[in-house]
Coordinates of C-alpha atoms in Angstrom, one line a residue:
X150 CA 0.0 0.0 0.0
X151 CA 2.7 2.6 0.8
X152 CA 4.5 2.2 -2.5
X153 CA 1.2 2.1 -4.3
X154 CA 0.2 5.5 -2.8
X155 CA 3.6 7.0 -3.5
X156 CA 3.6 5.7 -7.1
X157 CA 0.1 7.2 -7.6
X158 CA 1.7 10.6 -6.7
X159 CA 4.7 9.9 -9.0
X160 CA 2.5 9.0 -11.9
X161 CA 0.1 11.9 -11.3
X162 CA -0.9 13.8 -14.4
X163 CA 1.4 16.9 -14.7
X164 CA -0.9 19.3 -16.5
X165 CA 0.3 21.9 -18.9
X166 CA 0.2 25.5 -17.7
X167 CA -2.1 28.0 -19.5
X168 CA 1.0 29.8 -20.8
X169 CA 2.5 26.7 -22.3
X170 CA -0.8 25.8 -23.9
X171 CA -1.0 29.2 -25.6
X172 CA 2.6 28.7 -26.9
X173 CA 1.7 25.3 -28.3
X174 CA -1.5 26.7 -29.9
X175 CA 0.6 29.5 -31.5
X176 CA 3.1 27.0 -32.9
X177 CA 0.3 24.8 -34.3
X178 CA -1.3 27.9 -35.9
X179 CA 2.0 28.8 -37.6
X180 CA 2.3 25.3 -39.0
X181 CA -1.3 25.4 -40.3
X182 CA -0.8 28.8 -42.0
X183 CA 2.4 27.5 -43.7
X184 CA 0.6 24.3 -44.9
X185 CA -2.3 26.4 -46.1
X186 CA 0.0 28.7 -48.1
X187 CA 1.8 25.7 -49.7
X188 CA -1.6 24.1 -50.5
X189 CA -2.8 27.3 -52.3
X190 CA 0.4 27.4 -54.3
X191 CA 0.0 23.7 -55.3
X192 CA -3.6 24.3 -56.3
X193 CA -2.6 27.2 -58.6
X194 CA 0.1 25.1 -60.2
X195 CA -2.3 22.2 -60.7
X196 CA -4.8 24.5 -62.4
X197 CA -2.4 25.5 -65.2
X198 CA -3.3 24.0 -68.6
X199 CA 0.3 22.9 -69.3
X200 CA 0.8 21.3 -65.9
X201 CA 2.2 17.7 -66.0
X202 CA 2.1 15.4 -62.9
X203 CA 5.5 13.7 -63.2
X204 CA 7.5 11.6 -60.8
X205 CA 9.1 14.7 -59.2
X206 CA 5.7 16.3 -58.5
X207 CA 4.5 13.0 -57.1
X208 CA 7.3 12.9 -54.5
X209 CA 6.6 16.6 -53.6
X210 CA 2.9 15.7 -53.1
X211 CA 3.8 12.7 -50.9
X212 CA 6.0 15.0 -48.8
X213 CA 3.2 17.5 -48.4
X214 CA 0.8 14.6 -47.4
X215 CA 3.3 13.5 -44.8
X216 CA 3.6 17.0 -43.3
X217 CA -0.1 17.5 -43.4
X218 CA -0.8 14.2 -41.7
X219 CA 1.8 15.0 -39.0
X220 CA 0.3 18.5 -38.5
X221 CA -3.2 17.2 -38.1
X222 CA -2.0 14.5 -35.6
X223 CA -0.2 17.2 -33.7
X224 CA -3.3 19.3 -33.5
X225 CA -5.4 16.3 -32.3
X226 CA -2.7 15.4 -29.7
X227 CA -2.8 19.0 -28.5
X228 CA -6.6 18.9 -28.1
X229 CA -6.4 15.7 -26.0
X230 CA -3.5 17.1 -23.9
X231 CA -5.5 20.3 -23.3
X232 CA -8.5 18.3 -22.3
X233 CA -6.5 16.2 -19.9
X234 CA -4.9 19.3 -18.4
X235 CA -8.2 21.1 -17.9
X236 CA -9.8 18.0 -16.2
X237 CA -6.8 17.6 -13.8
X238 CA -6.1 21.2 -12.8
X239 CA -7.9 21.0 -9.5
X240 CA -6.4 17.6 -8.4
X241 CA -3.1 18.8 -7.0
X242 CA -4.4 18.8 -3.4
X243 CA -5.7 15.2 -3.7
X244 CA -2.3 14.1 -5.1
X245 CA -0.5 15.8 -2.2
X246 CA -2.7 14.1 0.4
X247 CA -2.0 10.8 -1.4
X248 CA 1.7 11.4 -1.1
X249 CA 1.4 12.3 2.6
X250 CA -0.7 9.1 3.2
X251 CA 1.9 7.1 1.4
X252 CA 4.8 8.4 3.5
X253 CA 2.8 7.9 6.7
X254 CA 1.9 4.3 5.6
X255 CA 5.5 3.6 4.8
X256 CA 6.6 4.7 8.3
X257 CA 3.9 2.5 9.9
X258 CA 4.9 -0.4 7.7
X259 CA 8.6 -0.1 8.7
X260 CA 7.6 0.0 12.3
X261 CA 5.5 -3.2 11.8
X262 CA 8.5 -4.9 10.1
X263 CA 10.8 -4.0 13.0
X264 CA 8.2 -5.1 15.5
X265 CA 7.8 -8.5 13.7
X266 CA 11.5 -9.0 13.6
X267 CA 12.2 -8.1 17.2
X268 CA 9.1 -9.3 19.0
X269 CA 7.1 -11.8 17.0
X270 CA 9.8 -14.0 15.4
X271 CA 12.5 -14.4 18.1
X272 CA 11.9 -16.7 21.1
X273 CA 12.2 -15.1 23.6
X274 CA 11.6 -11.7 22.1
X275 CA 14.4 -9.2 21.8
X276 CA 12.2 -6.4 23.0
X277 CA 8.4 -5.8 23.5
X278 CA 8.7 -2.7 21.3
X279 CA 5.2 -1.5 20.4
X280 CA 3.7 -3.2 23.5
X281 CA 6.0 -1.3 25.8
X282 CA 5.6 1.9 23.8
X283 CA 1.8 1.8 24.0
X284 CA 1.7 1.0 27.7
X285 CA 4.1 3.9 28.3
X286 CA 1.9 6.3 26.3
X287 CA -1.2 5.2 28.2
X288 CA 0.5 5.7 31.6
X289 CA 2.6 8.8 31.1
X290 CA 1.1 10.9 28.2
X291 CA -2.7 10.4 27.8
X292 CA -4.9 7.5 28.9
X293 CA -6.3 7.0 25.4
X294 CA -3.2 7.7 23.4
X295 CA -1.9 4.1 23.4
X296 CA -5.4 2.8 22.5
X297 CA -5.5 5.3 19.6
X298 CA -2.2 4.1 18.2
X299 CA -3.2 0.5 18.7
X300 CA -6.3 1.2 16.5
X301 CA -4.1 3.0 13.9
X302 CA -1.6 0.1 13.6
X303 CA -4.5 -2.4 13.4
X304 CA -6.5 -0.4 10.9
X305 CA -3.3 0.0 8.8
X306 CA -3.2 -3.8 8.4
X307 CA -6.9 -3.9 7.4
X308 CA -6.2 -1.2 4.7
X309 CA -3.2 -3.2 3.4
X310 CA -5.5 -6.3 3.1
X311 CA -8.1 -4.2 1.2
X312 CA -5.4 -2.7 -1.1
X313 CA -3.9 -6.1 -1.8
X314 CA -7.3 -7.5 -2.6
X315 CA -8.0 -4.7 -5.0
X316 CA -4.6 -5.2 -6.8
X317 CA -4.4 -9.0 -6.7
X318 CA -7.4 -10.6 -5.1
X319 CA -8.8 -13.3 -7.4
X320 CA -6.6 -12.3 -10.3
X321 CA -5.1 -15.0 -12.4
X322 CA -2.1 -14.8 -14.7
X323 CA -4.0 -13.9 -17.9
X324 CA -7.3 -12.6 -16.6
X325 CA -9.1 -11.2 -13.6
X326 CA -11.9 -12.8 -11.6
X327 CA -14.4 -10.4 -10.0
X328 CA -12.3 -7.3 -10.4
X329 CA -13.1 -4.2 -8.4
X330 CA -13.4 -1.3 -10.9
X331 CA -14.6 2.2 -9.8
X332 CA -18.1 2.8 -11.1
X333 CA -18.2 -0.5 -13.0
X334 CA -18.2 -3.3 -10.3
X335 CA -21.1 -5.6 -10.7
X336 CA -23.0 -6.9 -7.6
X337 CA -21.7 -10.5 -7.7
X338 CA -18.1 -9.2 -7.8
X339 CA -18.7 -6.8 -4.9
X340 CA -20.2 -9.7 -2.8
X341 CA -17.4 -12.0 -3.7
X342 CA -14.7 -9.5 -2.7
X343 CA -16.6 -8.7 0.5
X344 CA -16.6 -12.5 1.3
X345 CA -12.8 -12.6 0.7
X346 CA -12.3 -9.7 3.0
X347 CA -14.6 -11.3 5.6
X348 CA -12.5 -14.5 5.5
X349 CA -9.2 -12.6 5.8
X350 CA -10.5 -10.6 8.8
X351 CA -10.1 -13.7 11.1
X352 CA -6.4 -14.0 10.2
X353 CA -5.9 -10.3 10.6
X354 CA -7.4 -10.3 14.1
X355 CA -5.3 -13.4 15.0
X356 CA -2.1 -11.6 13.8
X357 CA -3.0 -8.5 15.8
X358 CA -3.6 -10.4 19.0
X359 CA -0.2 -12.1 18.6
X360 CA 1.6 -8.8 17.9
X361 CA 0.0 -6.9 20.8
X362 CA -0.3 -9.7 23.3
X363 CA 1.8 -7.7 25.8
X364 CA -0.5 -4.7 25.5
X365 CA -3.9 -6.4 25.3
X366 CA -3.0 -8.9 28.0
X367 CA -2.7 -12.6 28.0
X368 CA -6.1 -13.2 29.7
X369 CA -8.2 -11.2 27.2
X370 CA -11.0 -13.0 25.3
X371 CA -9.4 -12.2 21.9
X372 CA -6.0 -13.5 23.1
X373 CA -7.5 -16.7 24.5
X374 CA -9.5 -17.3 21.4
X375 CA -7.0 -16.4 18.6
X376 CA -3.6 -16.8 20.3
X377 CA -4.3 -19.9 22.4
X378 CA -7.2 -21.9 20.9
X379 CA -6.5 -21.1 17.2
X380 CA -2.8 -21.7 17.4
X381 CA -3.3 -25.1 19.0
X382 CA -5.8 -26.4 16.4
X383 CA -5.0 -29.8 14.8
X384 CA -3.2 -29.2 11.5
X385 CA -2.1 -25.6 12.4
X386 CA 0.2 -26.3 15.4
X387 CA 3.3 -26.8 13.3
X388 CA 2.7 -23.7 11.1
X389 CA 2.1 -21.4 14.1
X390 CA 5.0 -22.8 16.2
X391 CA 7.5 -22.2 13.3
X392 CA 6.0 -18.9 12.3
X393 CA 5.5 -20.1 8.8
X394 CA 2.6 -17.6 8.1
X395 CA 4.7 -14.7 9.3
X396 CA 7.6 -15.6 7.1
X397 CA 5.2 -15.9 4.1
X398 CA 3.7 -12.5 5.0
X399 CA 7.2 -10.9 5.1
X400 CA 8.2 -12.6 1.8
X401 CA 5.1 -11.5 -0.1
X402 CA 5.5 -7.9 1.3
X403 CA 9.2 -7.8 0.3
X404 CA 8.5 -9.2 -3.2
X405 CA 5.6 -6.8 -3.8
X406 CA 7.7 -3.8 -2.6
X407 CA 10.5 -4.9 -5.0
X408 CA 8.0 -5.2 -7.8
X409 CA 6.7 -1.7 -7.2
X410 CA 10.2 -0.2 -7.0
X411 CA 11.7 -2.0 -10.0
X412 CA 8.6 -2.0 -12.2
X413 CA 7.2 1.4 -11.3
X414 CA 4.5 2.7 -13.6
X415 CA 5.3 5.3 -16.2
X416 CA 5.1 9.0 -15.3
X417 CA 2.3 10.9 -16.9
X418 CA 4.1 14.1 -17.9
X419 CA 1.9 15.7 -20.6
X420 CA 4.8 17.8 -22.0
X421 CA 7.0 14.8 -22.5
X422 CA 4.1 12.7 -23.7
X423 CA 3.0 15.2 -26.3
X424 CA 6.6 15.7 -27.6
X425 CA 7.2 11.9 -27.8
X426 CA 4.0 11.0 -29.6
X427 CA 4.1 14.0 -31.9
X428 CA 7.7 13.5 -32.8
X429 CA 6.9 10.0 -33.9
X430 CA 3.8 11.2 -35.8
X431 CA 1.6 8.9 -33.6
X432 CA -1.8 9.6 -32.1
X433 CA -2.2 10.1 -28.4
X434 CA -5.8 8.7 -28.5
X435 CA -5.0 5.3 -26.9
X436 CA -2.8 6.8 -24.1
X437 CA -5.4 9.6 -23.5
X438 CA -8.2 7.0 -23.2
X439 CA -6.1 5.4 -20.3
X440 CA -6.2 8.8 -18.6
X441 CA -9.9 9.1 -18.9
X442 CA -10.2 11.3 -22.1
X443 CA -11.3 10.0 -25.4
X444 CA -11.9 11.5 -28.8
X445 CA -15.7 11.4 -28.1
X446 CA -15.3 14.2 -25.6
X447 CA -14.0 16.7 -28.3
X448 CA -14.1 17.3 -32.0
X449 CA -10.9 16.0 -33.5
X450 CA -9.7 16.6 -37.1
X451 CA -9.9 13.8 -39.6
X452 CA -6.9 13.2 -41.7
X453 CA -8.1 13.4 -45.4
X454 CA -5.6 13.4 -48.3
X455 CA -8.0 12.3 -51.0
X456 CA -9.1 15.8 -51.9
X457 CA -12.7 15.4 -50.6

């Protein structure tokens, strides 16, 4: 979750400033005037009675077609870039809050990893870490402070489970089963994912009771149920005694963090995107559709070189 939030800030759409959009509009206008002037000259030449369309004229016309097509593509790309910029001008605050949430989640995750390595895995524990810290805050700072942090650390795990279910969940290698798509999730998929989260809630609570046994107390109902009864169930005794589930949890977290760092999504810098696609003479329509803008939202020019 932390890397996902930070990557969402990294890949935020960097809109073009109004000044830059005016500059691009002026450049496209100059190109259009030059092409129009050349086209008028070509028409006058074609209308002459003694005009002959030879091989040299054919090459010149193909060159004009190429420049005309590139110019129209540039104009359409500009229209899409402008539309994306206008629709994302007011999202800077949301992106900043996402970055702040990602940094906070990263700090909490690192504290969790340290707590697992120092308290949950060693036998006996090296230190009680979070348990001692929460008890100290309750006794010396504010009576409800430790409980609040306990809720924050626990809710962080729940959010990580929800985030992981949205990214992976029931996904297979080549297709997705019951995907969660904003505004497009069908009821059966919603219920299926709710059932998955309901099943994972038991393991989440069991993990929290094991992690905060020193703070919650060894005689609490949750500790007796999840840390004593569940850990000694037939078929699970070996797995819990050797901390197999915790090692699997750390391995998955490490591999996913490595994936998000090494295979980070592309940045959505509209300036670079426009220059790259326009320089190649390619249309931005597919990339713009991925950013929520399609040609249906605006009037794009159609490339016509057949004289109609």
